[in-house]
Amino acid sequence: DTAVSQTPKYLVTQMGNDKSIKCEQNLGHDTMYWYKQDSKKFLKIMFSYNNKELIINETVPNRFSPKSPDKAHLNLHINSLELGDSAVYFCASSQSTGVGEKLFFGSGTQLSVL
Amino acid sequence: AQSVAQPEDQVNVAEGNPLTVKCTYSVSGNPYLFWYVQYPNRGLQFLLKYITGDNLVKGSYGFEAEFNKSQTSFHLKKPSALVSDSALYFCAVTTSGTYKYIFGTGTRLKVLA
């Protein structure tokens, strides 16, 4: 049983298109995250939700819109895709005890914008 | 602002030799420090963490890390490297009351047979 699952695993699309990535966790965690890993493997936080409430929103273009329908799901919708959006997007989750809980990561969605 | 530095892009070590992957951090307040490992085409996997207490933390696969407050470091170590340890290693930091985990730039570990 996969703890944090993302779909799709690969996403190849044209510039200007709109696409979504879905994430689900079955760990009972109440905090979920989106991270972006670029071609140099740098990992940057994009968004975080706690109990369906947005708590972290880094300097991400407005074309990126996260949505958390419930505690177990966090989706990422991207409008008007650009070449620079090509990256691997990781979903993660943790429990929110406030004392440094570890993150559980999904296996990533490799987005290629042509 | 929180930050993490991993000064080495790559570390090469011979199988059976001890390995060290370096990490230094900067935070306001007490740090919670983590090491994660990433194998090709996979998500990050948790190795170990320091929250409080003993400065030497033991984790998965024989890895350990030493928290040094005066040097603001949290270096990852293993007494005897295996070829299967070859992967990308990330150090991360957060603090109490925040959900923001900041990751270092990663260090590629290559263990040579």
mmCIF file with all atom_site columns, C-alpha atoms in Angstrom:
data_model
loop_
_atom_site.group_PDB
_atom_site.id
_atom_site.type_symbol
_atom_site.label_atom_id
_atom_site.label_alt_id
_atom_site.label_comp_id
_atom_site.label_asym_id
_atom_site.label_entity_id
_atom_site.label_seq_id
_atom_site.pdbx_PDB_ins_code
_atom_site.Cartn_x
_atom_site.Cartn_y
_atom_site.Cartn_z
_atom_site.occupancy
_atom_site.B_iso_or_equiv
_atom_site.pdbx_formal_charge
_atom_site.auth_seq_id
_atom_site.auth_comp_id
_atom_site.auth_asym_id
_atom_site.auth_atom_id
_atom_site.pdbx_PDB_model_num
ATOM 1   C CA . ASP A 1 1   ? 0.000   0.000  0.000   1.00 0.00 ? 1   ASP A CA 1
ATOM 2   C CA . THR A 1 2   ? 1.682   3.209  -1.193  1.00 0.00 ? 2   THR A CA 1
ATOM 3   C CA . ALA A 1 3   ? 1.750   5.852  1.551   1.00 0.00 ? 3   ALA A CA 1
ATOM 4   C CA . VAL A 1 4   ? 1.914   8.952  -0.691  1.00 0.00 ? 4   VAL A CA 1
ATOM 5   C CA . SER A 1 5   ? 0.851   8.447  -4.267  1.00 0.00 ? 5   SER A CA 1
ATOM 6   C CA . GLN A 1 6   ? 0.981   10.913 -7.138  1.00 0.00 ? 6   GLN A CA 1
ATOM 7   C CA . THR A 1 7   ? -0.537  10.742 -10.572 1.00 0.00 ? 7   THR A CA 1
ATOM 8   C CA . PRO A 1 8   ? 0.528   10.894 -13.261 1.00 0.00 ? 8   PRO A CA 1
ATOM 9   C CA . LYS A 1 9   ? 4.140   9.759  -12.988 1.00 0.00 ? 9   LYS A CA 1
ATOM 10  C CA . TYR A 1 10  ? 5.028   11.365 -16.298 1.00 0.00 ? 10  TYR A CA 1
ATOM 11  C CA . LEU A 1 11  ? 3.379   14.334 -17.979 1.00 0.00 ? 11  LEU A CA 1
ATOM 12  C CA . VAL A 1 12  ? 4.448   15.588 -21.399 1.00 0.00 ? 12  VAL A CA 1
ATOM 13  C CA . THR A 1 13  ? 2.564   18.568 -22.758 1.00 0.00 ? 13  THR A CA 1
ATOM 14  C CA . GLN A 1 14  ? 2.772   21.603 -24.995 1.00 0.00 ? 14  GLN A CA 1
ATOM 15  C CA . MET A 1 15  ? 3.432   25.167 -23.896 1.00 0.00 ? 15  MET A CA 1
ATOM 16  C CA . GLY A 1 16  ? 0.256   27.026 -23.072 1.00 0.00 ? 16  GLY A CA 1
ATOM 17  C CA . ASN A 1 17  ? -1.696  23.972 -21.960 1.00 0.00 ? 17  ASN A CA 1
ATOM 18  C CA . ASP A 1 18  ? -3.310  23.519 -18.534 1.00 0.00 ? 18  ASP A CA 1
ATOM 19  C CA . LYS A 1 19  ? -2.555  20.396 -16.518 1.00 0.00 ? 19  LYS A CA 1
ATOM 20  C CA . SER A 1 20  ? -3.186  18.920 -13.078 1.00 0.00 ? 20  SER A CA 1
ATOM 21  C CA . ILE A 1 21  ? -1.220  16.633 -10.787 1.00 0.00 ? 21  ILE A CA 1
ATOM 22  C CA . LYS A 1 22  ? -2.982  14.695 -8.051  1.00 0.00 ? 22  LYS A CA 1
ATOM 23  C CA . CYS A 1 23  ? -1.681  13.522 -4.713  1.00 0.00 ? 23  CYS A CA 1
ATOM 24  C CA . GLU A 1 24  ? -3.186  11.278 -2.074  1.00 0.00 ? 24  GLU A CA 1
ATOM 25  C CA . GLN A 1 25  ? -1.813  10.062 1.247   1.00 0.00 ? 25  GLN A CA 1
ATOM 26  C CA . ASN A 1 26  ? -3.171  7.213  3.370   1.00 0.00 ? 26  ASN A CA 1
ATOM 27  C CA . LEU A 1 27  ? -1.062  7.923  6.457   1.00 0.00 ? 27  LEU A CA 1
ATOM 28  C CA . GLY A 1 28  ? -3.660  9.962  8.303   1.00 0.00 ? 28  GLY A CA 1
ATOM 29  C CA . HIS A 1 29  ? -1.428  13.045 8.185   1.00 0.00 ? 29  HIS A CA 1
ATOM 30  C CA . ASP A 1 30  ? -2.918  16.514 8.351   1.00 0.00 ? 30  ASP A CA 1
ATOM 31  C CA . THR A 1 31  ? -0.233  18.458 6.497   1.00 0.00 ? 31  THR A CA 1
ATOM 32  C CA . MET A 1 32  ? 0.653   18.119 2.821   1.00 0.00 ? 32  MET A CA 1
ATOM 33  C CA . TYR A 1 33  ? 3.204   19.836 0.614   1.00 0.00 ? 33  TYR A CA 1
ATOM 34  C CA . TRP A 1 34  ? 4.236   20.426 -2.970  1.00 0.00 ? 34  TRP A CA 1
ATOM 35  C CA . TYR A 1 35  ? 7.944   20.621 -3.727  1.00 0.00 ? 35  TYR A CA 1
ATOM 36  C CA . LYS A 1 36  ? 9.599   21.358 -7.072  1.00 0.00 ? 36  LYS A CA 1
ATOM 37  C CA . GLN A 1 37  ? 12.892  19.716 -8.013  1.00 0.00 ? 37  GLN A CA 1
ATOM 38  C CA . ASP A 1 38  ? 14.653  21.341 -10.942 1.00 0.00 ? 38  ASP A CA 1
ATOM 39  C CA . SER A 1 39  ? 17.138  19.845 -13.374 1.00 0.00 ? 39  SER A CA 1
ATOM 40  C CA . LYS A 1 40  ? 20.006  20.510 -10.936 1.00 0.00 ? 40  LYS A CA 1
ATOM 41  C CA . LYS A 1 41  ? 18.098  18.540 -8.291  1.00 0.00 ? 41  LYS A CA 1
ATOM 42  C CA . PHE A 1 42  ? 17.449  21.633 -6.149  1.00 0.00 ? 42  PHE A CA 1
ATOM 43  C CA . LEU A 1 43  ? 14.343  21.085 -4.041  1.00 0.00 ? 43  LEU A CA 1
ATOM 44  C CA . LYS A 1 44  ? 12.110  24.052 -3.269  1.00 0.00 ? 44  LYS A CA 1
ATOM 45  C CA . ILE A 1 45  ? 8.911   24.283 -1.252  1.00 0.00 ? 45  ILE A CA 1
ATOM 46  C CA . MET A 1 46  ? 5.965   25.616 -3.222  1.00 0.00 ? 46  MET A CA 1
ATOM 47  C CA . PHE A 1 47  ? 2.874   25.165 -1.063  1.00 0.00 ? 47  PHE A CA 1
ATOM 48  C CA . SER A 1 48  ? 1.740   23.556 2.141   1.00 0.00 ? 48  SER A CA 1
ATOM 49  C CA . TYR A 1 49  ? -1.719  22.811 3.478   1.00 0.00 ? 49  TYR A CA 1
ATOM 50  C CA . ASN A 1 50  ? -2.649  21.974 7.059   1.00 0.00 ? 50  ASN A CA 1
ATOM 51  C CA . ASN A 1 51  ? -6.148  20.589 7.590   1.00 0.00 ? 51  ASN A CA 1
ATOM 52  C CA . LYS A 1 52  ? -7.163  21.881 4.150   1.00 0.00 ? 52  LYS A CA 1
ATOM 53  C CA . GLU A 1 53  ? -5.913  25.389 4.949   1.00 0.00 ? 53  GLU A CA 1
ATOM 54  C CA . LEU A 1 54  ? -3.094  26.975 2.931   1.00 0.00 ? 54  LEU A CA 1
ATOM 55  C CA . ILE A 1 55  ? -0.226  27.745 5.313   1.00 0.00 ? 55  ILE A CA 1
ATOM 56  C CA . ILE A 1 56  ? 2.767   28.123 3.014   1.00 0.00 ? 56  ILE A CA 1
ATOM 57  C CA . ASN A 1 57  ? 2.666   29.883 -0.321  1.00 0.00 ? 57  ASN A CA 1
ATOM 58  C CA . GLU A 1 58  ? 6.138   30.596 -1.607  1.00 0.00 ? 58  GLU A CA 1
ATOM 59  C CA . THR A 1 59  ? 6.871   32.990 -4.445  1.00 0.00 ? 59  THR A CA 1
ATOM 60  C CA . VAL A 1 60  ? 5.186   30.831 -7.032  1.00 0.00 ? 60  VAL A CA 1
ATOM 61  C CA . PRO A 1 61  ? 3.517   32.278 -10.162 1.00 0.00 ? 61  PRO A CA 1
ATOM 62  C CA . ASN A 1 62  ? -0.252  32.646 -10.010 1.00 0.00 ? 62  ASN A CA 1
ATOM 63  C CA . ARG A 1 63  ? -0.482  30.059 -12.782 1.00 0.00 ? 63  ARG A CA 1
ATOM 64  C CA . PHE A 1 64  ? 0.060   27.452 -10.053 1.00 0.00 ? 64  PHE A CA 1
ATOM 65  C CA . SER A 1 65  ? -3.005  26.797 -7.934  1.00 0.00 ? 65  SER A CA 1
ATOM 66  C CA . PRO A 1 66  ? -3.111  24.126 -5.255  1.00 0.00 ? 66  PRO A CA 1
ATOM 67  C CA . LYS A 1 67  ? -6.333  22.675 -3.956  1.00 0.00 ? 67  LYS A CA 1
ATOM 68  C CA . SER A 1 68  ? -6.965  20.441 -0.974  1.00 0.00 ? 68  SER A CA 1
ATOM 69  C CA . PRO A 1 69  ? -10.465 18.937 -1.034  1.00 0.00 ? 69  PRO A CA 1
ATOM 70  C CA . ASP A 1 70  ? -9.757  17.023 2.183   1.00 0.00 ? 70  ASP A CA 1
ATOM 71  C CA . LYS A 1 71  ? -6.823  16.223 4.462   1.00 0.00 ? 71  LYS A CA 1
ATOM 72  C CA . ALA A 1 72  ? -5.798  13.208 2.415   1.00 0.00 ? 72  ALA A CA 1
ATOM 73  C CA . HIS A 1 73  ? -5.615  14.945 -0.964  1.00 0.00 ? 73  HIS A CA 1
ATOM 74  C CA . LEU A 1 74  ? -3.619  17.822 -2.393  1.00 0.00 ? 74  LEU A CA 1
ATOM 75  C CA . ASN A 1 75  ? -3.799  18.623 -6.074  1.00 0.00 ? 75  ASN A CA 1
ATOM 76  C CA . LEU A 1 76  ? -1.776  21.042 -8.153  1.00 0.00 ? 76  LEU A CA 1
ATOM 77  C CA . HIS A 1 77  ? -3.223  22.758 -11.201 1.00 0.00 ? 77  HIS A CA 1
ATOM 78  C CA . ILE A 1 78  ? -0.961  24.630 -13.578 1.00 0.00 ? 78  ILE A CA 1
ATOM 79  C CA . ASN A 1 79  ? -2.320  27.062 -16.158 1.00 0.00 ? 79  ASN A CA 1
ATOM 80  C CA . SER A 1 80  ? -0.602  28.240 -19.314 1.00 0.00 ? 80  SER A CA 1
ATOM 81  C CA . LEU A 1 81  ? 2.383   25.977 -18.958 1.00 0.00 ? 81  LEU A CA 1
ATOM 82  C CA . GLU A 1 82  ? 5.802   27.408 -19.783 1.00 0.00 ? 82  GLU A CA 1
ATOM 83  C CA . LEU A 1 83  ? 9.094   25.752 -20.690 1.00 0.00 ? 83  LEU A CA 1
ATOM 84  C CA . GLY A 1 84  ? 10.521  26.729 -17.290 1.00 0.00 ? 84  GLY A CA 1
ATOM 85  C CA . ASP A 1 85  ? 7.857   24.685 -15.533 1.00 0.00 ? 85  ASP A CA 1
ATOM 86  C CA . SER A 1 86  ? 9.602   21.502 -16.640 1.00 0.00 ? 86  SER A CA 1
ATOM 87  C CA . ALA A 1 87  ? 10.722  19.785 -13.440 1.00 0.00 ? 87  ALA A CA 1
ATOM 88  C CA . VAL A 1 88  ? 9.873   16.952 -11.103 1.00 0.00 ? 88  VAL A CA 1
ATOM 89  C CA . TYR A 1 89  ? 7.074   17.819 -8.696  1.00 0.00 ? 89  TYR A CA 1
ATOM 90  C CA . PHE A 1 90  ? 6.966   15.987 -5.386  1.00 0.00 ? 90  PHE A CA 1
ATOM 91  C CA . CYS A 1 91  ? 4.065   15.725 -3.035  1.00 0.00 ? 91  CYS A CA 1
ATOM 92  C CA . ALA A 1 92  ? 4.826   15.073 0.637   1.00 0.00 ? 92  ALA A CA 1
ATOM 93  C CA . SER A 1 93  ? 2.938   14.751 3.882   1.00 0.00 ? 93  SER A CA 1
ATOM 94  C CA . SER A 1 94  ? 3.638   14.909 7.607   1.00 0.00 ? 94  SER A CA 1
ATOM 95  C CA . GLN A 1 95  ? 1.884   14.972 10.913  1.00 0.00 ? 95  GLN A CA 1
ATOM 96  C CA . SER A 1 96  ? 1.687   18.439 12.433  1.00 0.00 ? 96  SER A CA 1
ATOM 97  C CA . THR A 1 97  ? 2.923   18.030 15.965  1.00 0.00 ? 97  THR A CA 1
ATOM 98  C CA . GLY A 1 98  ? 5.172   21.072 15.639  1.00 0.00 ? 98  GLY A CA 1
ATOM 99  C CA . VAL A 1 99  ? 8.253   19.141 16.761  1.00 0.00 ? 99  VAL A CA 1
ATOM 100 C CA . GLY A 1 100 ? 9.920   18.300 13.496  1.00 0.00 ? 100 GLY A CA 1
ATOM 101 C CA . GLU A 1 101 ? 7.966   15.406 12.071  1.00 0.00 ? 101 GLU A CA 1
ATOM 102 C CA . LYS A 1 102 ? 9.565   13.702 9.097   1.00 0.00 ? 102 LYS A CA 1
ATOM 103 C CA . LEU A 1 103 ? 8.213   14.138 5.604   1.00 0.00 ? 103 LEU A CA 1
ATOM 104 C CA . PHE A 1 104 ? 6.908   11.255 3.541   1.00 0.00 ? 104 PHE A CA 1
ATOM 105 C CA . PHE A 1 105 ? 7.389   11.831 -0.179  1.00 0.00 ? 105 PHE A CA 1
ATOM 106 C CA . GLY A 1 106 ? 5.595   10.549 -3.214  1.00 0.00 ? 106 GLY A CA 1
ATOM 107 C CA . SER A 1 107 ? 7.610   9.182  -6.119  1.00 0.00 ? 107 SER A CA 1
ATOM 108 C CA . GLY A 1 108 ? 7.278   12.380 -8.127  1.00 0.00 ? 108 GLY A CA 1
ATOM 109 C CA . THR A 1 109 ? 5.667   13.620 -11.322 1.00 0.00 ? 109 THR A CA 1
ATOM 110 C CA . GLN A 1 110 ? 8.084   14.420 -14.105 1.00 0.00 ? 110 GLN A CA 1
ATOM 111 C CA . LEU A 1 111 ? 6.618   17.302 -16.089 1.00 0.00 ? 111 LEU A CA 1
ATOM 112 C CA . SER A 1 112 ? 8.061   18.054 -19.512 1.00 0.00 ? 112 SER A CA 1
ATOM 113 C CA . VAL A 1 113 ? 6.802   21.132 -21.333 1.00 0.00 ? 113 VAL A CA 1
ATOM 114 C CA . LEU A 1 114 ? 7.627   21.187 -25.030 1.00 0.00 ? 114 LEU A CA 1
ATOM 115 C CA . ALA B 2 1   ? 15.709  33.133 7.464   1.00 0.00 ? 1   ALA B CA 1
ATOM 116 C CA . GLN B 2 2   ? 16.416  29.442 7.514   1.00 0.00 ? 2   GLN B CA 1
ATOM 117 C CA . SER B 2 3   ? 19.093  28.025 5.243   1.00 0.00 ? 3   SER B CA 1
ATOM 118 C CA . VAL B 2 4   ? 21.031  24.841 4.715   1.00 0.00 ? 4   VAL B CA 1
ATOM 119 C CA . ALA B 2 5   ? 24.382  24.441 2.978   1.00 0.00 ? 5   ALA B CA 1
ATOM 120 C CA . GLN B 2 6   ? 25.830  21.264 1.569   1.00 0.00 ? 6   GLN B CA 1
ATOM 121 C CA . PRO B 2 7   ? 29.265  22.376 0.391   1.00 0.00 ? 7   PRO B CA 1
ATOM 122 C CA . GLU B 2 8   ? 30.087  19.301 -1.689  1.00 0.00 ? 8   GLU B CA 1
ATOM 123 C CA . ASP B 2 9   ? 28.270  18.525 -4.918  1.00 0.00 ? 9   ASP B CA 1
ATOM 124 C CA . GLN B 2 10  ? 29.778  15.051 -4.961  1.00 0.00 ? 10  GLN B CA 1
ATOM 125 C CA . VAL B 2 11  ? 31.606  12.790 -2.554  1.00 0.00 ? 11  VAL B CA 1
ATOM 126 C CA . ASN B 2 12  ? 33.528  9.761  -3.780  1.00 0.00 ? 12  ASN B CA 1
ATOM 127 C CA . VAL B 2 13  ? 34.526  7.030  -1.390  1.00 0.00 ? 13  VAL B CA 1
ATOM 128 C CA . ALA B 2 14  ? 35.821  3.487  -1.776  1.00 0.00 ? 14  ALA B CA 1
ATOM 129 C CA . GLU B 2 15  ? 33.626  0.644  -0.618  1.00 0.00 ? 15  GLU B CA 1
ATOM 130 C CA . GLY B 2 16  ? 34.416  -0.299 2.957   1.00 0.00 ? 16  GLY B CA 1
ATOM 131 C CA . ASN B 2 17  ? 35.813  3.118  3.825   1.00 0.00 ? 17  ASN B CA 1
ATOM 132 C CA . PRO B 2 18  ? 34.070  5.552  6.160   1.00 0.00 ? 18  PRO B CA 1
ATOM 133 C CA . LEU B 2 19  ? 32.019  8.296  4.553   1.00 0.00 ? 19  LEU B CA 1
ATOM 134 C CA . THR B 2 20  ? 31.027  11.802 5.595   1.00 0.00 ? 20  THR B CA 1
ATOM 135 C CA . VAL B 2 21  ? 28.543  14.080 3.861   1.00 0.00 ? 21  VAL B CA 1
ATOM 136 C CA . LYS B 2 22  ? 28.634  17.619 5.216   1.00 0.00 ? 22  LYS B CA 1
ATOM 137 C CA . CYS B 2 23  ? 25.774  19.911 6.172   1.00 0.00 ? 23  CYS B CA 1
ATOM 138 C CA . THR B 2 24  ? 25.663  23.276 7.913   1.00 0.00 ? 24  THR B CA 1
ATOM 139 C CA . TYR B 2 25  ? 22.560  25.225 8.784   1.00 0.00 ? 25  TYR B CA 1
ATOM 140 C CA . SER B 2 26  ? 21.304  28.624 9.855   1.00 0.00 ? 26  SER B CA 1
ATOM 141 C CA . VAL B 2 27  ? 18.048  29.125 11.779  1.00 0.00 ? 27  VAL B CA 1
ATOM 142 C CA . SER B 2 28  ? 16.511  31.370 14.384  1.00 0.00 ? 28  SER B CA 1
ATOM 143 C CA . GLY B 2 29  ? 15.729  29.216 17.373  1.00 0.00 ? 29  GLY B CA 1
ATOM 144 C CA . ASN B 2 30  ? 16.314  25.538 17.920  1.00 0.00 ? 30  ASN B CA 1
ATOM 145 C CA . PRO B 2 31  ? 16.800  23.510 14.750  1.00 0.00 ? 31  PRO B CA 1
ATOM 146 C CA . TYR B 2 32  ? 15.176  20.244 13.796  1.00 0.00 ? 32  TYR B CA 1
ATOM 147 C CA . LEU B 2 33  ? 17.569  18.590 11.362  1.00 0.00 ? 33  LEU B CA 1
ATOM 148 C CA . PHE B 2 34  ? 17.004  15.796 8.884   1.00 0.00 ? 34  PHE B CA 1
ATOM 149 C CA . TRP B 2 35  ? 18.782  13.674 6.318   1.00 0.00 ? 35  TRP B CA 1
ATOM 150 C CA . TYR B 2 36  ? 16.983  12.208 3.339   1.00 0.00 ? 36  TYR B CA 1
ATOM 151 C CA . VAL B 2 37  ? 18.224  9.970  0.523   1.00 0.00 ? 37  VAL B CA 1
ATOM 152 C CA . GLN B 2 38  ? 17.009  9.957  -3.074  1.00 0.00 ? 38  GLN B CA 1
ATOM 153 C CA . TYR B 2 39  ? 17.621  7.064  -5.435  1.00 0.00 ? 39  TYR B CA 1
ATOM 154 C CA . PRO B 2 40  ? 17.207  7.601  -9.202  1.00 0.00 ? 40  PRO B CA 1
ATOM 155 C CA . ASN B 2 41  ? 13.617  8.243  -10.284 1.00 0.00 ? 41  ASN B CA 1
ATOM 156 C CA . ARG B 2 42  ? 12.366  7.952  -6.719  1.00 0.00 ? 42  ARG B CA 1
ATOM 157 C CA . GLY B 2 43  ? 11.057  10.266 -4.037  1.00 0.00 ? 43  GLY B CA 1
ATOM 158 C CA . LEU B 2 44  ? 13.097  11.233 -1.000  1.00 0.00 ? 44  LEU B CA 1
ATOM 159 C CA . GLN B 2 45  ? 13.308  8.743  1.832   1.00 0.00 ? 45  GLN B CA 1
ATOM 160 C CA . PHE B 2 46  ? 13.868  9.676  5.464   1.00 0.00 ? 46  PHE B CA 1
ATOM 161 C CA . LEU B 2 47  ? 17.164  8.510  7.003   1.00 0.00 ? 47  LEU B CA 1
ATOM 162 C CA . LEU B 2 48  ? 17.369  10.176 10.407  1.00 0.00 ? 48  LEU B CA 1
ATOM 163 C CA . LYS B 2 49  ? 16.608  13.315 12.373  1.00 0.00 ? 49  LYS B CA 1
ATOM 164 C CA . TYR B 2 50  ? 17.809  15.359 15.303  1.00 0.00 ? 50  TYR B CA 1
ATOM 165 C CA . ILE B 2 51  ? 15.238  17.025 17.519  1.00 0.00 ? 51  ILE B CA 1
ATOM 166 C CA . THR B 2 52  ? 16.846  17.218 20.939  1.00 0.00 ? 52  THR B CA 1
ATOM 167 C CA . GLY B 2 53  ? 18.980  15.147 23.301  1.00 0.00 ? 53  GLY B CA 1
ATOM 168 C CA . ASP B 2 54  ? 21.992  13.070 22.322  1.00 0.00 ? 54  ASP B CA 1
ATOM 169 C CA . ASN B 2 55  ? 24.074  14.800 19.671  1.00 0.00 ? 55  ASN B CA 1
ATOM 170 C CA . LEU B 2 56  ? 24.789  11.521 17.873  1.00 0.00 ? 56  LEU B CA 1
ATOM 171 C CA . VAL B 2 57  ? 21.731  10.278 16.046  1.00 0.00 ? 57  VAL B CA 1
ATOM 172 C CA . LYS B 2 58  ? 21.485  6.815  14.512  1.00 0.00 ? 58  LYS B CA 1
ATOM 173 C CA . GLY B 2 59  ? 19.271  6.122  11.534  1.00 0.00 ? 59  GLY B CA 1
ATOM 174 C CA . SER B 2 60  ? 18.450  3.699  8.762   1.00 0.00 ? 60  SER B CA 1
ATOM 175 C CA . TYR B 2 61  ? 20.950  1.549  6.841   1.00 0.00 ? 61  TYR B CA 1
ATOM 176 C CA . GLY B 2 62  ? 23.761  2.112  9.356   1.00 0.00 ? 62  GLY B CA 1
ATOM 177 C CA . PHE B 2 63  ? 23.886  5.878  8.887   1.00 0.00 ? 63  PHE B CA 1
ATOM 178 C CA . GLU B 2 64  ? 24.419  8.281  11.754  1.00 0.00 ? 64  GLU B CA 1
ATOM 179 C CA . ALA B 2 65  ? 24.769  12.043 12.100  1.00 0.00 ? 65  ALA B CA 1
ATOM 180 C CA . GLU B 2 66  ? 26.335  14.299 14.655  1.00 0.00 ? 66  GLU B CA 1
ATOM 181 C CA . PHE B 2 67  ? 24.712  17.539 15.716  1.00 0.00 ? 67  PHE B CA 1
ATOM 182 C CA . ASN B 2 68  ? 27.245  20.235 16.577  1.00 0.00 ? 68  ASN B CA 1
ATOM 183 C CA . LYS B 2 69  ? 25.584  23.376 17.882  1.00 0.00 ? 69  LYS B CA 1
ATOM 184 C CA . SER B 2 70  ? 28.723  25.521 18.055  1.00 0.00 ? 70  SER B CA 1
ATOM 185 C CA . GLN B 2 71  ? 29.622  24.751 14.446  1.00 0.00 ? 71  GLN B CA 1
ATOM 186 C CA . THR B 2 72  ? 25.964  24.687 13.324  1.00 0.00 ? 72  THR B CA 1
ATOM 187 C CA . SER B 2 73  ? 26.638  21.421 11.548  1.00 0.00 ? 73  SER B CA 1
ATOM 188 C CA . PHE B 2 74  ? 24.879  18.115 11.097  1.00 0.00 ? 74  PHE B CA 1
ATOM 189 C CA . HIS B 2 75  ? 27.224  15.865 9.125   1.00 0.00 ? 75  HIS B CA 1
ATOM 190 C CA . LEU B 2 76  ? 26.058  12.463 7.908   1.00 0.00 ? 76  LEU B CA 1
ATOM 191 C CA . LYS B 2 77  ? 28.407  9.549  8.520   1.00 0.00 ? 77  LYS B CA 1
ATOM 192 C CA . LYS B 2 78  ? 28.719  5.836  7.986   1.00 0.00 ? 78  LYS B CA 1
ATOM 193 C CA . PRO B 2 79  ? 31.623  3.709  9.237   1.00 0.00 ? 79  PRO B CA 1
ATOM 194 C CA . SER B 2 80  ? 31.792  1.448  6.178   1.00 0.00 ? 80  SER B CA 1
ATOM 195 C CA . ALA B 2 81  ? 30.332  2.489  2.813   1.00 0.00 ? 81  ALA B CA 1
ATOM 196 C CA . LEU B 2 82  ? 28.497  0.116  0.480   1.00 0.00 ? 82  LEU B CA 1
ATOM 197 C CA . VAL B 2 83  ? 28.138  0.463  -3.288  1.00 0.00 ? 83  VAL B CA 1
ATOM 198 C CA . SER B 2 84  ? 24.375  0.451  -2.705  1.00 0.00 ? 84  SER B CA 1
ATOM 199 C CA . ASP B 2 85  ? 24.735  3.676  -0.664  1.00 0.00 ? 85  ASP B CA 1
ATOM 200 C CA . SER B 2 86  ? 25.399  5.550  -3.912  1.00 0.00 ? 86  SER B CA 1
ATOM 201 C CA . ALA B 2 87  ? 22.588  8.090  -4.177  1.00 0.00 ? 87  ALA B CA 1
ATOM 202 C CA . LEU B 2 88  ? 21.710  11.753 -3.706  1.00 0.00 ? 88  LEU B CA 1
ATOM 203 C CA . TYR B 2 89  ? 21.619  12.925 -0.094  1.00 0.00 ? 89  TYR B CA 1
ATOM 204 C CA . PHE B 2 90  ? 19.727  15.943 1.189   1.00 0.00 ? 90  PHE B CA 1
ATOM 205 C CA . CYS B 2 91  ? 20.032  17.731 4.497   1.00 0.00 ? 91  CYS B CA 1
ATOM 206 C CA . ALA B 2 92  ? 16.971  19.665 5.691   1.00 0.00 ? 92  ALA B CA 1
ATOM 207 C CA . VAL B 2 93  ? 16.083  21.968 8.574   1.00 0.00 ? 93  VAL B CA 1
ATOM 208 C CA . THR B 2 94  ? 12.967  23.282 10.201  1.00 0.00 ? 94  THR B CA 1
ATOM 209 C CA . THR B 2 95  ? 12.116  24.856 13.545  1.00 0.00 ? 95  THR B CA 1
ATOM 210 C CA . SER B 2 96  ? 9.350   24.661 16.085  1.00 0.00 ? 96  SER B CA 1
ATOM 211 C CA . GLY B 2 97  ? 6.051   26.190 15.045  1.00 0.00 ? 97  GLY B CA 1
ATOM 212 C CA . THR B 2 98  ? 6.735   26.163 11.307  1.00 0.00 ? 98  THR B CA 1
ATOM 213 C CA . TYR B 2 99  ? 5.915   23.665 8.592   1.00 0.00 ? 99  TYR B CA 1
ATOM 214 C CA . LYS B 2 100 ? 8.614   25.053 6.332   1.00 0.00 ? 100 LYS B CA 1
ATOM 215 C CA . TYR B 2 101 ? 11.307  22.465 5.692   1.00 0.00 ? 101 TYR B CA 1
ATOM 216 C CA . ILE B 2 102 ? 14.310  23.946 3.894   1.00 0.00 ? 102 ILE B CA 1
ATOM 217 C CA . PHE B 2 103 ? 16.483  21.561 1.925   1.00 0.00 ? 103 PHE B CA 1
ATOM 218 C CA . GLY B 2 104 ? 20.138  21.800 1.005   1.00 0.00 ? 104 GLY B CA 1
ATOM 219 C CA . THR B 2 105 ? 21.251  21.522 -2.598  1.00 0.00 ? 105 THR B CA 1
ATOM 220 C CA . GLY B 2 106 ? 22.052  17.838 -2.279  1.00 0.00 ? 106 GLY B CA 1
ATOM 221 C CA . THR B 2 107 ? 25.291  15.842 -2.339  1.00 0.00 ? 107 THR B CA 1
ATOM 222 C CA . ARG B 2 108 ? 25.791  12.993 -4.726  1.00 0.00 ? 108 ARG B CA 1
ATOM 223 C CA . LEU B 2 109 ? 27.532  10.102 -3.003  1.00 0.00 ? 109 LEU B CA 1
ATOM 224 C CA . LYS B 2 110 ? 29.411  7.683  -5.193  1.00 0.00 ? 110 LYS B CA 1
ATOM 225 C CA . VAL B 2 111 ? 30.787  4.545  -3.573  1.00 0.00 ? 111 VAL B CA 1
ATOM 226 C CA . LEU B 2 112 ? 33.347  2.838  -5.745  1.00 0.00 ? 112 LEU B CA 1
ATOM 227 C CA . ALA B 2 113 ? 33.805  -0.930 -5.708  1.00 0.00 ? 113 ALA B CA 1
#
